[in-house]
mmCIF file of C-alpha atoms in Angstrom:
data_model
loop_
_atom_site.group_PDB
_atom_site.id
_atom_site.type_symbol
_atom_site.label_atom_id
_atom_site.label_comp_id
_atom_site.label_asym_id
_atom_site.label_seq_id
_atom_site.Cartn_x
_atom_site.Cartn_y
_atom_site.Cartn_z
ATOM 1 C CA MET A 208 -2.674 -5.244 29.014
ATOM 2 C CA ASN A 209 -1.609 -8.655 29.225
ATOM 3 C CA VAL A 210 -1.950 -11.173 26.792
ATOM 4 C CA ASN A 211 -1.993 -14.866 27.141
ATOM 5 C CA VAL A 212 -1.943 -17.439 24.112
ATOM 6 C CA ARG A 213 -3.508 -20.695 23.902
ATOM 7 C CA LYS A 214 -3.784 -23.073 20.929
ATOM 8 C CA VAL A 215 -7.196 -25.081 19.899
ATOM 9 C CA GLU A 216 -8.000 -26.714 16.789
ATOM 10 C CA GLN A 217 -5.268 -24.758 14.702
ATOM 11 C CA VAL A 218 -6.550 -21.522 15.859
ATOM 12 C CA ALA A 219 -4.385 -19.322 18.079
ATOM 13 C CA ILE A 220 -6.596 -17.745 20.975
ATOM 14 C CA LEU A 221 -5.442 -14.843 22.417
ATOM 15 C CA ASP A 222 -6.941 -14.054 26.125
ATOM 16 C CA LEU A 223 -6.336 -10.182 26.269
ATOM 17 C CA SER A 224 -6.951 -8.518 29.660
ATOM 18 C CA GLY A 225 -7.015 -4.927 31.239
ATOM 19 C CA ARG A 226 -6.826 -1.849 29.434
ATOM 20 C CA VAL A 227 -5.492 -1.882 25.662
ATOM 21 C CA VAL A 228 -3.752 1.515 25.486
ATOM 22 C CA ILE A 229 -0.828 3.349 24.278
ATOM 23 C CA GLY A 230 2.567 1.905 25.495
ATOM 24 C CA GLU A 231 4.585 -0.614 25.881
ATOM 25 C CA ALA A 232 1.690 -3.405 26.063
ATOM 26 C CA LEU A 233 1.037 -2.762 22.650
ATOM 27 C CA TYR A 234 4.172 -3.211 21.241
ATOM 28 C CA ASP A 235 4.285 -6.714 23.135
ATOM 29 C CA PHE A 236 0.856 -7.399 21.536
ATOM 30 C CA ARG A 237 2.317 -6.845 18.083
ATOM 31 C CA ASN A 238 5.191 -9.144 18.793
ATOM 32 C CA THR A 239 2.869 -11.890 19.994
ATOM 33 C CA ILE A 240 1.035 -11.543 16.731
ATOM 34 C CA ARG A 241 3.954 -12.071 14.938
ATOM 35 C CA ASP A 242 5.538 -15.049 16.846
ATOM 36 C CA THR A 243 2.077 -16.520 16.130
ATOM 37 C CA LEU A 244 2.376 -16.173 12.611
ATOM 38 C CA ASN A 245 5.745 -17.432 12.730
ATOM 39 C CA GLU A 246 4.620 -20.519 14.461
ATOM 40 C CA GLY A 247 1.943 -20.916 11.403
ATOM 41 C CA PHE A 248 -1.111 -19.996 13.214
ATOM 42 C CA THR A 249 -2.885 -17.904 10.578
ATOM 43 C CA ARG A 250 -6.556 -18.125 12.451
ATOM 44 C CA ILE A 251 -6.325 -15.938 15.282
ATOM 45 C CA LEU A 252 -8.974 -15.172 17.810
ATOM 46 C CA LEU A 253 -8.921 -12.395 19.870
ATOM 47 C CA ASN A 254 -10.819 -12.883 23.176
ATOM 48 C CA MET A 255 -11.981 -9.615 24.351
ATOM 49 C CA GLU A 256 -13.938 -10.654 27.596
ATOM 50 C CA ASN A 257 -11.434 -9.188 30.078
ATOM 51 C CA VAL A 258 -10.491 -6.009 28.097
ATOM 52 C CA THR A 259 -11.623 -3.172 30.399
ATOM 53 C CA TYR A 260 -10.713 -0.124 28.190
ATOM 54 C CA LEU A 261 -9.533 0.456 24.591
ATOM 55 C CA ASP A 262 -8.079 3.602 23.456
ATOM 56 C CA SER A 263 -7.261 4.871 19.869
ATOM 57 C CA SER A 264 -3.938 3.405 20.094
ATOM 58 C CA GLY A 265 -5.350 0.187 20.957
ATOM 59 C CA ILE A 266 -7.990 0.416 18.086
ATOM 60 C CA GLY A 267 -5.284 1.224 15.734
ATOM 61 C CA GLU A 268 -3.218 -1.965 16.776
ATOM 62 C CA LEU A 269 -6.455 -4.116 16.310
ATOM 63 C CA VAL A 270 -6.224 -2.717 12.805
ATOM 64 C CA ASN A 271 -2.476 -3.442 12.367
ATOM 65 C CA CYS A 272 -3.222 -6.856 13.774
ATOM 66 C CA TYR A 273 -5.746 -7.433 11.241
ATOM 67 C CA THR A 274 -3.842 -6.037 8.160
ATOM 68 C CA LEU A 275 -0.694 -8.361 9.270
ATOM 69 C CA VAL A 276 -2.468 -11.342 9.519
ATOM 70 C CA SER A 277 -4.634 -10.651 6.290
ATOM 71 C CA THR A 278 -1.316 -10.252 4.284
ATOM 72 C CA GLN A 279 -0.234 -13.530 5.399
ATOM 73 C CA GLY A 280 -3.261 -15.192 3.988
ATOM 74 C CA GLY A 281 -5.146 -15.375 7.790
ATOM 75 C CA SER A 282 -8.007 -13.972 9.686
ATOM 76 C CA VAL A 283 -8.660 -12.162 12.697
ATOM 77 C CA LYS A 284 -11.841 -12.627 14.518
ATOM 78 C CA LEU A 285 -13.267 -11.510 17.884
ATOM 79 C CA VAL A 286 -14.951 -13.093 20.732
ATOM 80 C CA LYS A 287 -16.669 -12.110 24.196
ATOM 81 C CA ALA A 288 -16.496 -8.296 23.786
ATOM 82 C CA ALA A 289 -17.805 -6.662 26.775
ATOM 83 C CA GLU A 290 -20.658 -4.416 26.216
ATOM 84 C CA LYS A 291 -18.741 -1.300 26.430
ATOM 85 C CA ILE A 292 -16.277 -2.299 24.064
ATOM 86 C CA GLY A 293 -18.442 -4.015 21.573
ATOM 87 C CA SER A 294 -20.095 -0.458 21.689
ATOM 88 C CA LEU A 295 -16.718 1.250 20.775
ATOM 89 C CA LEU A 296 -16.067 -1.470 18.115
ATOM 90 C CA GLN A 297 -19.636 -0.527 16.665
ATOM 91 C CA MET A 298 -19.261 3.217 16.764
ATOM 92 C CA THR A 299 -15.624 2.895 14.974
ATOM 93 C CA LYS A 300 -17.259 0.365 12.415
ATOM 94 C CA LEU A 301 -14.484 -2.132 13.337
ATOM 95 C CA LEU A 302 -17.408 -4.659 13.342
ATOM 96 C CA THR A 303 -17.721 -4.241 9.691
ATOM 97 C CA VAL A 304 -13.896 -5.493 9.504
ATOM 98 C CA PHE A 305 -13.943 -8.244 12.257
ATOM 99 C CA GLU A 306 -16.326 -11.001 12.670
ATOM 100 C CA SER A 307 -17.721 -11.016 16.414
ATOM 101 C CA TYR A 308 -19.053 -14.121 18.339
ATOM 102 C CA LYS A 309 -20.571 -14.382 21.682
ATOM 103 C CA ASN A 310 -18.836 -17.609 22.382
ATOM 104 C CA GLU A 311 -15.434 -19.335 21.980
ATOM 105 C CA ARG A 312 -16.832 -22.573 20.516
ATOM 106 C CA GLU A 313 -18.926 -20.792 18.009
ATOM 107 C CA ALA A 314 -15.800 -18.473 16.941
ATOM 108 C CA ILE A 315 -13.426 -21.662 16.642
ATOM 109 C CA ALA A 316 -16.116 -23.153 14.121
ATOM 110 C CA SER A 317 -16.418 -20.317 12.274
ATOM 111 C CA PHE A 318 -12.609 -20.819 11.181
ATOM 112 C CA VAL A 319 -13.639 -24.126 9.500
ATOM 113 C CA LYS A 320 -16.255 -22.743 7.723
ATOM 114 C CA SER A 321 -14.493 -19.889 6.100
#
């Protein structure tokens, strides 16, 4: 998994790509979330467009991310989850936890409304 961080309108957008699976990459992802919070960004948007696979450890890390950001008074939302990933998130009921959007502009605007 690779993570690229962009900042747009007080929202940190983390572009995730590849396989979100157990291993060093999840540790790096967790550190990226912490670094982003330390920079003062509490509105985090996870761009899932290029995620090709998500295992149980990856799902667990999404939940950890949500918990960590929420305890800091922030929120985490998802955007552009591929159909296969979206189905997995639906099946695991994570879409009841995370707001999910089809396009980035709509997702960014939702932070202002919430």
